[in-house]
Short mmCIF file of C-alpha atoms and ligand atoms in Angstrom, two decimals:
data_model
loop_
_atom_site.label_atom_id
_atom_site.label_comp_id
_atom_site.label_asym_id
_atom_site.label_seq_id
_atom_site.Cartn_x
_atom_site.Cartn_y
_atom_site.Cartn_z
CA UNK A 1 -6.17 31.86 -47.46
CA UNK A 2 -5.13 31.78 -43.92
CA UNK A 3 -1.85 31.19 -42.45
CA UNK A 4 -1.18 28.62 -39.84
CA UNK A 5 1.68 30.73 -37.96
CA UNK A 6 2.10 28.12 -35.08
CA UNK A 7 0.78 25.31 -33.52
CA UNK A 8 1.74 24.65 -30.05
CA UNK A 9 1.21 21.27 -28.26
CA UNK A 10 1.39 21.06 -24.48
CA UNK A 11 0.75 19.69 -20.90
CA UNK A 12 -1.96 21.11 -18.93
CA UNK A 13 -1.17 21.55 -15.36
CA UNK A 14 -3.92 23.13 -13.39
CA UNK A 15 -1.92 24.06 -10.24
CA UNK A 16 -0.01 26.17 -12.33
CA UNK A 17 -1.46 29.77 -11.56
CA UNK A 18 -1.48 28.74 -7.61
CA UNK A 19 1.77 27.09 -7.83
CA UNK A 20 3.55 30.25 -9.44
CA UNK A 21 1.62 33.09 -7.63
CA UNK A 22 1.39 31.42 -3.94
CA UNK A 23 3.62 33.19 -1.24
CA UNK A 24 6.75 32.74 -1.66
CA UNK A 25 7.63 31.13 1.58
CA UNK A 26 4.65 28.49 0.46
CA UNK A 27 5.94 27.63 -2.74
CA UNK A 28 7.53 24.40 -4.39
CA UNK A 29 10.89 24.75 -4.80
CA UNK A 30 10.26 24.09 -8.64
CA UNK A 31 8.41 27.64 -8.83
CA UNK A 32 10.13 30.07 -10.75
CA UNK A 33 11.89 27.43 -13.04
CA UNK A 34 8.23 26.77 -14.05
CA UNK A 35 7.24 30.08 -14.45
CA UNK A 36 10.68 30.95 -16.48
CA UNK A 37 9.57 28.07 -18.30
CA UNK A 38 6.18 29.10 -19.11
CA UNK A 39 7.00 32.80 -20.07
CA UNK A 40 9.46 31.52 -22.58
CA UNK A 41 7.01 29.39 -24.23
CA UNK A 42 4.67 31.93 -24.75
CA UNK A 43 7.30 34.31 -26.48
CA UNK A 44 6.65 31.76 -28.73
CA UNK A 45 3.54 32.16 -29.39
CA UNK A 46 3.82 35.89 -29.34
CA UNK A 47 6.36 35.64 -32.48
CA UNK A 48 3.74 33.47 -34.59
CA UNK A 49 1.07 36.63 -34.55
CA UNK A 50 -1.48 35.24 -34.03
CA UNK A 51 -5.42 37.05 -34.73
CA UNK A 52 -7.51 33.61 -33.97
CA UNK A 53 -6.73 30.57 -32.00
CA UNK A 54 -7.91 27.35 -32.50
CA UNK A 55 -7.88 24.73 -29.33
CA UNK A 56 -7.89 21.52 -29.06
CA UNK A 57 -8.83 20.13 -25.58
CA UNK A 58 -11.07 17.53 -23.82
CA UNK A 59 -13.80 18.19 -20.93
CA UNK A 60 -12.91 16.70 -17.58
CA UNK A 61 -16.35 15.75 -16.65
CA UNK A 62 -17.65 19.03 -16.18
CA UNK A 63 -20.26 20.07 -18.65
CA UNK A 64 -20.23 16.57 -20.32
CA UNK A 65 -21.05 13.08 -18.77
CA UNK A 66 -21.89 9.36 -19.09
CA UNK A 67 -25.37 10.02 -20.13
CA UNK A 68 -23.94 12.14 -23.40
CA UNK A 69 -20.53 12.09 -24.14
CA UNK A 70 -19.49 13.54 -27.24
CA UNK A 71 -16.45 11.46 -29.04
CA UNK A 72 -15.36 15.13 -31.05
CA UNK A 73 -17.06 18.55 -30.71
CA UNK A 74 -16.95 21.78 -31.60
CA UNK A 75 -18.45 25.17 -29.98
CA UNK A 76 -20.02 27.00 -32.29
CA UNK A 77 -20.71 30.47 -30.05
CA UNK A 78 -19.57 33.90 -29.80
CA UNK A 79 -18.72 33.78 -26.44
CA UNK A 80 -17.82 30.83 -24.08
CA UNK A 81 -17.47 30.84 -20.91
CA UNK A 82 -15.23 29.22 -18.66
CA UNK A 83 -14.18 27.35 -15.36
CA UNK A 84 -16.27 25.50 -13.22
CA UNK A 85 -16.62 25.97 -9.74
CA UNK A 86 -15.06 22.77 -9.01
CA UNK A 87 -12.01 23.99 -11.39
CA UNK A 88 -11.84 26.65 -8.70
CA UNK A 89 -12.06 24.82 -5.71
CA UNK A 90 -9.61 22.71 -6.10
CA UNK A 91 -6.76 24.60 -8.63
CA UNK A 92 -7.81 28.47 -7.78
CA UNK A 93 -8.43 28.77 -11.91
CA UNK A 94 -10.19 32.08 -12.19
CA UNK A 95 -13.38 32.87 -14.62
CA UNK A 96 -12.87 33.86 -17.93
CA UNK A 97 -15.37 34.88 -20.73
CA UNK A 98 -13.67 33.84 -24.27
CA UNK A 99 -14.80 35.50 -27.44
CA UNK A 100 -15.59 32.92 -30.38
CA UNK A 101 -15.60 32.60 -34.09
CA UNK A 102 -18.33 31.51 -35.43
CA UNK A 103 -18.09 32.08 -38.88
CA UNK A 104 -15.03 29.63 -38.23
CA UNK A 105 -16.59 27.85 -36.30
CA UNK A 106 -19.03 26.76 -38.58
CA UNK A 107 -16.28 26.51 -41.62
CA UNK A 108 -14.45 24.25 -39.48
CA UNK A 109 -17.29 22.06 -38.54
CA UNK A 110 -18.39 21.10 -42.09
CA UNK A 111 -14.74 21.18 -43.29
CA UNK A 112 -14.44 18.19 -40.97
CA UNK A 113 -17.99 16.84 -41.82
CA UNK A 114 -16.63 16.65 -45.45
CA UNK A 115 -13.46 14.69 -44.26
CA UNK A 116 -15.28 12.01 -42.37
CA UNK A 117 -14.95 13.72 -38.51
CA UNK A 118 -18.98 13.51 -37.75
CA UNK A 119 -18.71 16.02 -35.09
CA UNK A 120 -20.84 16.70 -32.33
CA UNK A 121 -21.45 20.36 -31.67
CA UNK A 122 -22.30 22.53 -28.71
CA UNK A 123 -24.18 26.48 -28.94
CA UNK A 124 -24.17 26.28 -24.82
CA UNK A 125 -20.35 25.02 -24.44
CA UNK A 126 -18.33 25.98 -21.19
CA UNK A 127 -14.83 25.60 -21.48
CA UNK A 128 -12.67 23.82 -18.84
CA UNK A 129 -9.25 23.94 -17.53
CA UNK A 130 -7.74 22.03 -20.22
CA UNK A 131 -7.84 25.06 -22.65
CA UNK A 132 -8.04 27.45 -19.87
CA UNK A 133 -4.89 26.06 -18.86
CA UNK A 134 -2.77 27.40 -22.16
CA UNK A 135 -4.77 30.67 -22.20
CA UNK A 136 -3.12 30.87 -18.32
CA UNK A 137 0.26 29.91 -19.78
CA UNK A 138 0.53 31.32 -23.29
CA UNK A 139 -2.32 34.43 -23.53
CA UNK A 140 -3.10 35.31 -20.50
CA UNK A 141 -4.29 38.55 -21.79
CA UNK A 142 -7.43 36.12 -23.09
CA UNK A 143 -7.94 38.69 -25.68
CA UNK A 144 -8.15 36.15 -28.80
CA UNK A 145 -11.17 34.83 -30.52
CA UNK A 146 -11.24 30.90 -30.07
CA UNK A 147 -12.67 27.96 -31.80
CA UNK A 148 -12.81 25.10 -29.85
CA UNK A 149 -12.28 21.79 -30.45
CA UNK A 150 -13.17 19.17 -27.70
CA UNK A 151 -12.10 15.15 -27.81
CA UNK A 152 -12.49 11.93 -25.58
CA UNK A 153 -9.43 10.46 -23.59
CA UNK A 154 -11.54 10.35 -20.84
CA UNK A 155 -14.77 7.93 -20.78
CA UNK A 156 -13.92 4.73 -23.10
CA UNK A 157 -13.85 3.78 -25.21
CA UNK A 158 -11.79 6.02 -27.01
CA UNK A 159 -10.54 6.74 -30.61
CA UNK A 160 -7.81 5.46 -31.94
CA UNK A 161 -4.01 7.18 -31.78
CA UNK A 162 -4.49 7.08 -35.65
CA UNK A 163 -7.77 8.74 -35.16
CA UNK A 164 -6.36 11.59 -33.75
CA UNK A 165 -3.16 12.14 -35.81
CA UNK A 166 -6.29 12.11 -38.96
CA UNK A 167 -7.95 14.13 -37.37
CA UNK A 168 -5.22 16.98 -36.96
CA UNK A 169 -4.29 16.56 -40.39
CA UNK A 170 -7.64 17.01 -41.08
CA UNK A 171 -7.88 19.90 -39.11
CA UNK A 172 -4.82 21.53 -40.38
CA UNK A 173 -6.52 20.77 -44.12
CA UNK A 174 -9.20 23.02 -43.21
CA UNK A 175 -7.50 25.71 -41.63
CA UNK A 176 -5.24 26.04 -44.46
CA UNK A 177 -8.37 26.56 -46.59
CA UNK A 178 -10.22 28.76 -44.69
CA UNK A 179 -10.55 32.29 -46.74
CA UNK A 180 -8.93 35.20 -44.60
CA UNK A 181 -6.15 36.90 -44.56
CA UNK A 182 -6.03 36.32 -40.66
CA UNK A 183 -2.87 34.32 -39.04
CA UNK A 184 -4.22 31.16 -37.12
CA UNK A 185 -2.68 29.50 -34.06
CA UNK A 186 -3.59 25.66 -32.60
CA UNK A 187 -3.29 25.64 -29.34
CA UNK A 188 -4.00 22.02 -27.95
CA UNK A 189 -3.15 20.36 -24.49
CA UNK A 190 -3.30 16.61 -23.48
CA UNK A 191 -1.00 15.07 -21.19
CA UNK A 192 2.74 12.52 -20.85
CA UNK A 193 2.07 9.86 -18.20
CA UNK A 194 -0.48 10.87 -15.52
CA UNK A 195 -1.81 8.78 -13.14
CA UNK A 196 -5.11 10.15 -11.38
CA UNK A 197 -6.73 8.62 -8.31
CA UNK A 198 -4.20 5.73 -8.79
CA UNK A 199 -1.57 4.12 -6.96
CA UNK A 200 0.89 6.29 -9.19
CA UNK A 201 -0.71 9.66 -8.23
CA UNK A 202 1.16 12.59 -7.29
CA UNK A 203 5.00 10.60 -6.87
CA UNK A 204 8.04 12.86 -7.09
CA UNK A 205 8.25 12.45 -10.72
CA UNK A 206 5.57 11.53 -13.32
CA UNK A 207 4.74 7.69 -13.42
CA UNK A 208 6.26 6.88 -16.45
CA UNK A 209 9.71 9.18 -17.52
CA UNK A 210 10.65 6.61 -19.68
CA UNK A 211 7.67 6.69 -21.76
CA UNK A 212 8.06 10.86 -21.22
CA UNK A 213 10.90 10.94 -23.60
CA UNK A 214 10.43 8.66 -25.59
CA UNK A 215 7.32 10.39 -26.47
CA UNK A 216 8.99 14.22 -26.48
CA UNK A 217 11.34 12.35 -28.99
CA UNK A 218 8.63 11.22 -31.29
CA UNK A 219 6.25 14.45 -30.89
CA UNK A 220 9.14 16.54 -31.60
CA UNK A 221 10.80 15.10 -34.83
CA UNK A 222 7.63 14.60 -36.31
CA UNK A 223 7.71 10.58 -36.35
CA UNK A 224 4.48 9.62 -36.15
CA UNK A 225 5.49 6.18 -37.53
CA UNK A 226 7.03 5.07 -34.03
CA UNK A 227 4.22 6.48 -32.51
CA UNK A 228 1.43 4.14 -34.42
CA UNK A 229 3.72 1.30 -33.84
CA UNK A 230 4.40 1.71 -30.35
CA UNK A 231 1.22 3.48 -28.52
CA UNK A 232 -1.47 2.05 -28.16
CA UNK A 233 -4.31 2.07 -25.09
CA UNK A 234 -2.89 -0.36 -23.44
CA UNK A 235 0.77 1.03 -23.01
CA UNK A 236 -0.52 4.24 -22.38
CA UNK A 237 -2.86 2.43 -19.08
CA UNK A 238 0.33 1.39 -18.60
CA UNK A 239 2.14 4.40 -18.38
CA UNK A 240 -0.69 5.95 -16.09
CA UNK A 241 -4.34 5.41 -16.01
CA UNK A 242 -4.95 9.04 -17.11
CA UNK A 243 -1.94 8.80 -19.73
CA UNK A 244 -4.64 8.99 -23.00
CA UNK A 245 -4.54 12.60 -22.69
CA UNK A 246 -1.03 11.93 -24.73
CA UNK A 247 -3.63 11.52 -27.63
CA UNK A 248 -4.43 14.90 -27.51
CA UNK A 249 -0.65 15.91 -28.38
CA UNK A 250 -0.87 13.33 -31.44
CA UNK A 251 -3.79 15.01 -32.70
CA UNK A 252 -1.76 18.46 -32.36
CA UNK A 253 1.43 16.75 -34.39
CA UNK A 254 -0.92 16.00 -36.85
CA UNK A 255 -1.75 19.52 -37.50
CA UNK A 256 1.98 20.04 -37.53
CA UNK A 257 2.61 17.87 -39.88
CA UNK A 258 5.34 14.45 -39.71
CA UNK A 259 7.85 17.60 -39.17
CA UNK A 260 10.63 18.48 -36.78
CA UNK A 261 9.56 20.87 -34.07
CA UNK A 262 10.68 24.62 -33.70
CA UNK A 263 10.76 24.48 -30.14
CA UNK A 264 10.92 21.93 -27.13
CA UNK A 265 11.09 22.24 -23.11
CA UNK A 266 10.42 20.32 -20.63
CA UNK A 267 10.39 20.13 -17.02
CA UNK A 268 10.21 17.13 -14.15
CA UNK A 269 8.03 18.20 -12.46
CA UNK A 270 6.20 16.14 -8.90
CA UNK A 271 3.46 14.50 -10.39
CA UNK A 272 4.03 14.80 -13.91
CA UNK A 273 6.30 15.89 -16.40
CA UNK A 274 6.07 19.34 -18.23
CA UNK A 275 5.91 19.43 -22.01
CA UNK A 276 6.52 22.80 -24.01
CA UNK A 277 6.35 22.17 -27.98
CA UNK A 278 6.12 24.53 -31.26
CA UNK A 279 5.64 24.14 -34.60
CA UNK A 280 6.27 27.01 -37.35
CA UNK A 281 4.62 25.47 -40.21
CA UNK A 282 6.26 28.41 -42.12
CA UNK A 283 8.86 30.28 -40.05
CA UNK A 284 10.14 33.40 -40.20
CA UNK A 285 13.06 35.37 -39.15
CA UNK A 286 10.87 36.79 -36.15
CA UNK A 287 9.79 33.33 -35.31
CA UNK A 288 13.42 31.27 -35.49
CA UNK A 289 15.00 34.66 -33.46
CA UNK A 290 11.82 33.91 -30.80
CA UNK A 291 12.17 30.01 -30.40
CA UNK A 292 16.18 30.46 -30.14
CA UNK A 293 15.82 33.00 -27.78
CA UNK A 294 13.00 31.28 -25.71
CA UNK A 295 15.14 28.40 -25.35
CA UNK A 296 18.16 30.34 -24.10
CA UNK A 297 16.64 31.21 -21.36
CA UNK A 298 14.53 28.55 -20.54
CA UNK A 299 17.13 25.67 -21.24
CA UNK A 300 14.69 24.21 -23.74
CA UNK A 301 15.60 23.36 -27.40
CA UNK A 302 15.34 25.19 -30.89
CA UNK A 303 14.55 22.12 -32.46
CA UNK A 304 13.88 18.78 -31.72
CA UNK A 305 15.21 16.82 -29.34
CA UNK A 306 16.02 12.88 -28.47
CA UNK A 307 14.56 10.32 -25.39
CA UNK A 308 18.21 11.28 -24.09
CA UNK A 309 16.97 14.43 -22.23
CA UNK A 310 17.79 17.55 -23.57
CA UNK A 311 20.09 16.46 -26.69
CA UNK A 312 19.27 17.69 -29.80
CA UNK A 313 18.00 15.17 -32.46
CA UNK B 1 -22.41 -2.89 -9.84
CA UNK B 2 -24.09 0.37 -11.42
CA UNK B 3 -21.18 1.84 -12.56
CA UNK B 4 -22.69 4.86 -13.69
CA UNK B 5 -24.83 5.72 -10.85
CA UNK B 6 -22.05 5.40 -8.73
CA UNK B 7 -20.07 7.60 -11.25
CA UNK B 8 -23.68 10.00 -11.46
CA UNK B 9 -23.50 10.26 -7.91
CA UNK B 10 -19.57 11.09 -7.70
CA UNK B 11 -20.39 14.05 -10.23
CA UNK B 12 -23.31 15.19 -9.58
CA UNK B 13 -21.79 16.26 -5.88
CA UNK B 14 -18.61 17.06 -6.75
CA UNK B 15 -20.10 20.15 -9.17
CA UNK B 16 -22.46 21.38 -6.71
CA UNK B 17 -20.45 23.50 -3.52
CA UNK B 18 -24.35 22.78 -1.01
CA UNK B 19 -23.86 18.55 -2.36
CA UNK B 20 -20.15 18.53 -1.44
CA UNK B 21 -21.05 20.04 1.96
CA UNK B 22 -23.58 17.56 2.39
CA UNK B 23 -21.35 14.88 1.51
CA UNK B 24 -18.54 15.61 3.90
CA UNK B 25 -20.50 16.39 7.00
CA UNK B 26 -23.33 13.62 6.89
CA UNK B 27 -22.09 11.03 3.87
CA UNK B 28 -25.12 8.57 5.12
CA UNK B 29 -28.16 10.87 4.64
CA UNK B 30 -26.05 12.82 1.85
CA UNK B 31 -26.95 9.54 -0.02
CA UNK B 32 -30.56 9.31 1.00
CA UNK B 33 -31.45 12.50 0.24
CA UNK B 34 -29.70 12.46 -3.23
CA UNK B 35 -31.38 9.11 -4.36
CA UNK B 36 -34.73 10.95 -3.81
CA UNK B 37 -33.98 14.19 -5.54
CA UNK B 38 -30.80 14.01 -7.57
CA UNK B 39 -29.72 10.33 -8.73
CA UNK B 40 -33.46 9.44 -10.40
CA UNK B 41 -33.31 12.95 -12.11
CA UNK B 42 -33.33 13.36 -16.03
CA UNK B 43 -34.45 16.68 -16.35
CA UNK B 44 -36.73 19.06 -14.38
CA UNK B 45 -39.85 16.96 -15.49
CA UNK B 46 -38.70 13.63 -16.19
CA UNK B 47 -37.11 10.86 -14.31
CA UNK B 48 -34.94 7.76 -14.69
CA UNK B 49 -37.22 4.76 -13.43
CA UNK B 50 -33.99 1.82 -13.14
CA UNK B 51 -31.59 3.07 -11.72
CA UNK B 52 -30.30 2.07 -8.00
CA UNK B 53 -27.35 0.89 -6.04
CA UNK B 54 -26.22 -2.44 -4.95
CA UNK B 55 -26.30 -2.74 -1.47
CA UNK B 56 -22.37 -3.09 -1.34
CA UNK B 57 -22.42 0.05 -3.78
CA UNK B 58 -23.87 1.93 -1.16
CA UNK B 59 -22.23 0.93 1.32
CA UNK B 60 -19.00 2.56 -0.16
CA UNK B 61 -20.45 5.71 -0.79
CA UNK B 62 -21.21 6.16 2.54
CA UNK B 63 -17.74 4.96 3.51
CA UNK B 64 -16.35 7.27 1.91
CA UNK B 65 -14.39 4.08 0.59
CA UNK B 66 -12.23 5.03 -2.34
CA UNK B 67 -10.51 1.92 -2.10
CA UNK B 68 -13.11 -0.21 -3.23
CA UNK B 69 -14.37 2.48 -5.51
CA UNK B 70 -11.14 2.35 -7.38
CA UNK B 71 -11.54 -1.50 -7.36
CA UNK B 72 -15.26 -1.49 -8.84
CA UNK B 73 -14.32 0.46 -11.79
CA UNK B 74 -15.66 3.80 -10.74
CA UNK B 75 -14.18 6.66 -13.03
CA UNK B 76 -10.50 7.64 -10.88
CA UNK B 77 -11.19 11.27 -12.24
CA UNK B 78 -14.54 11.48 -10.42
CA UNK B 79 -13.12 9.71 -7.20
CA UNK B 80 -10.08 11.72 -6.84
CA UNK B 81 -11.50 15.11 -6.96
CA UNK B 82 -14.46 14.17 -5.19
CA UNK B 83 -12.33 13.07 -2.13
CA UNK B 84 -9.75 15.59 -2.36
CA UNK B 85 -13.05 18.30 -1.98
CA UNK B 86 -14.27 16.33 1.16
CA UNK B 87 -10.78 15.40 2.58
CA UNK B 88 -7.67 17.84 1.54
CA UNK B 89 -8.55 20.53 3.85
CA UNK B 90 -8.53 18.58 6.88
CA UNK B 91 -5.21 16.71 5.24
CA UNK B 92 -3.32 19.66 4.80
CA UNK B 93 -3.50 20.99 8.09
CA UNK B 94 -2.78 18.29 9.61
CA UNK B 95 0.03 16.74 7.91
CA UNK B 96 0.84 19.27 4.87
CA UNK B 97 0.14 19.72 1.32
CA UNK B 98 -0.59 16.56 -0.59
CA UNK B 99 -0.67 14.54 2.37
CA UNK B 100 -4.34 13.14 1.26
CA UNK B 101 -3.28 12.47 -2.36
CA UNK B 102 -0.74 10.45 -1.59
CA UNK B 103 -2.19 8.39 1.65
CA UNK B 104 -4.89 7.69 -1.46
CA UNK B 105 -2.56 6.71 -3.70
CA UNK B 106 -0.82 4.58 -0.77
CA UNK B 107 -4.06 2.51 -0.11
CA UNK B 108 -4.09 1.43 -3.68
CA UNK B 109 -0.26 0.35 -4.02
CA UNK B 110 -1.31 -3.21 -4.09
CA UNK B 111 -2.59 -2.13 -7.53
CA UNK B 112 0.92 -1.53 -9.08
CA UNK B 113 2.42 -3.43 -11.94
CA UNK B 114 -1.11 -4.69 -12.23
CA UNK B 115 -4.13 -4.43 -14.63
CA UNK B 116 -6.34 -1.65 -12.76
CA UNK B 117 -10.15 -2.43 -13.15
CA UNK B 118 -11.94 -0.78 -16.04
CA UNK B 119 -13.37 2.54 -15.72
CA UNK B 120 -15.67 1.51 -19.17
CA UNK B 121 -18.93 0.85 -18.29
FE1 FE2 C 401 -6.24 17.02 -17.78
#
């Protein structure tokens, strides 16, 4: 059966690349802390081994629209390309061509057919910035095979925050059955407050830090009991109208697991807030050395941390 | 309010490099011209027969009006990037990086600590 060496939950910030490889003299002052940040993170990634990712993301209006907008769906190809030319106009994110799984692709998509999840699927998908993003960040050698998995925090209405923690458990169900003897990574990105083409857009800070750590607190020990309680659709409009990307990271706890993280950074950045998370469903000496190490030098955590920044839980 | 022609129109040109071109130098006939051969388009072949714009709809497309965009409900994805194609360039030079984001987000701040309008259509 496979093994689920890692799952990593994150923020997607699209001016990363430019941010981190603009002249110096025109960059924010933030830059190399971010970068420092980044190239931790993806040691930890590295450590978990991984032969076949899969990602969970969500299409920013690019290939999908209001005429047909699929709730949860899967690429089913061999190949997939990526980044539109919009992505590139406005963030500098370069073309990629991804390789695909289909044979998991197609395991995964009735696994979740059997478990309720009546996914929508795509043979013709182009992938945007919101799983380009990690590939930037955490393999930017884009040499992986991917499976992708698509939601909606975008175009209400939307699921349900239980609907996505069920559907990573789901998720993680099926992974864990899938016959190989290949290591499997999730990779999924969503967002902490964000506010886009709002009154909250682009402030020093993100628009909500309180709701920021509260919600690294809950993400990272696993509690998705507070989460249920507390989040809803309306508190996350009211963190920031573009805040439902948060669901995205639920989804990614659930295929975690209600379980302590491995791994946690963080970083204020304008704008937004940074999110860096790991989970070692089964970790190894090579994996605890990697996500101690990792945090060392990027001030992050090996382990989970509390809504008081930066103390461990 | 057609939400989602106003929405079809605000993606539509922000995909297409010749649309967003159009848009920024000539926003008026940009609008004309893409009610004829973009907004009533399904497919090569077919066509959408009902949909239009209110007159005040319109209006704010040619305005470039983001403002009352935001206020009708269009989708604040589609807006921002939309205007930051047609307006950062100009922005930036002019007053530095950002500078258009945040005049945007500026125009709007009698919209904090309230309810914003529904993007659901
Ligand atoms: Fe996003």
């Amino acid at each position: 059966m496979a093994e689920l060496t890692a799952v990593l939950a994150s923020t997607h910030h699209p001016f990363y690349l430019k941010a981190t490889t603009a002249p110096p003299e025109e960059r924010i002052p933030q830059a190399d802390e971010w970068k420092r940040k980044v190239e931790a993170y993806r040691e930890t990634l590295t450590a978990a081994e991984p032969d076949i990712l899969v990602m969970v993301g969500a299409d920013h209006f690019h290939q999908f629209f209001l005429d047909n907008y699929p709730t949860f769906m899967i690429g089913k190809q061999n190949k997939y390309d990526a980044t539109f030319y919009n992505e590139e106009r406005e963030f500098g994110i370069p073309k990629y061509v991804l390789e695909g799984d289909v044979a998991f692709s197609n395991f995964m998509h009735q696994g979740l057919l059997d478990r309720g999840f009546d996914f929508s699927f795509s043979h013709e998908l182009k992938i945007d910035h919101s799983i380009i993003c990690p590939i930037i960040t955490v393999r930017p050698d884009a040499d992986l095979p991917v499976v992708p998995i698509y939601t909606n925090i975008f175009a209400p209405p939307l699921p349900s925050p239980k609907r996505f923690w069920d559907l990573g458990r789901a998720i993680r169900q099926v992974i864990d059955e899938y016959p190989t003897d290949k290591n499997i990574a999730a990779i999924g990105t969503g967002h902490l407050s964000l506010e886009l083409g709002g009154p909250r857009q682009f402030g020093e800070h993100g628009p909500d830090p309180e709701f920021d750590r509260q919600a690294i607190e809950w993400l990272s020990t696993g509690n998705i009991d507070a989460i249920l309680e507390n989040v809803t659709h309306e508190s996350m409009s009211g963190a920031g109208n573009a805040t439902h990307g948060f669901m995205d990271l639920i989804l990614m706890m659930g295929i975690a697991g209600p379980e302590n993280a491995d791994y946690v950074d963080q970083l204020d950045l304008y704008h937004t807030r940074e999110m860096f998370m790991t989970w070692y469903p089964n970790k190894n000496g090579r994996q605890a050395a990697a996500a101690e190490q990792s945090a060392a030098v990027s001030g992050g955590t090996a382990g989970p941390v509390t809504a008081k920044v930066g103390v461990t839980a | 309010m057609s939400k989602y022609y106003v929405n079809k129109f605000l993606y539509t040109v922000d995909r297409d490099p010749r649309w967003v071109a159009r848009y920024k130098e000539d926003p008026a006939r940009a609008l004309a011209d893409w009610e004829k051969d973009v907004g009533i388009w399904l497919n090569d072949v077919e066509k959408t027969s009902w949909v239009s714009f209110t007159d005040e709809e319109r209006q704010a497309l040619i305005n470039q009006d983001y403002v009352w965009l935001f206020e009708n409900g269009a989708h604040f994805f589609l807006s921002l990037t939309l205007f930051v194609a047609v307006f950062e360039e100009d922005y930036t030079r002019e007053h530095g990086p950002l500078s258009f984001q945040r005049e945007f987000a500026r125009k709007l701040d009698h919209w904090l600590g309230k309810d914003y309008p529904s993007v659901a259509l």
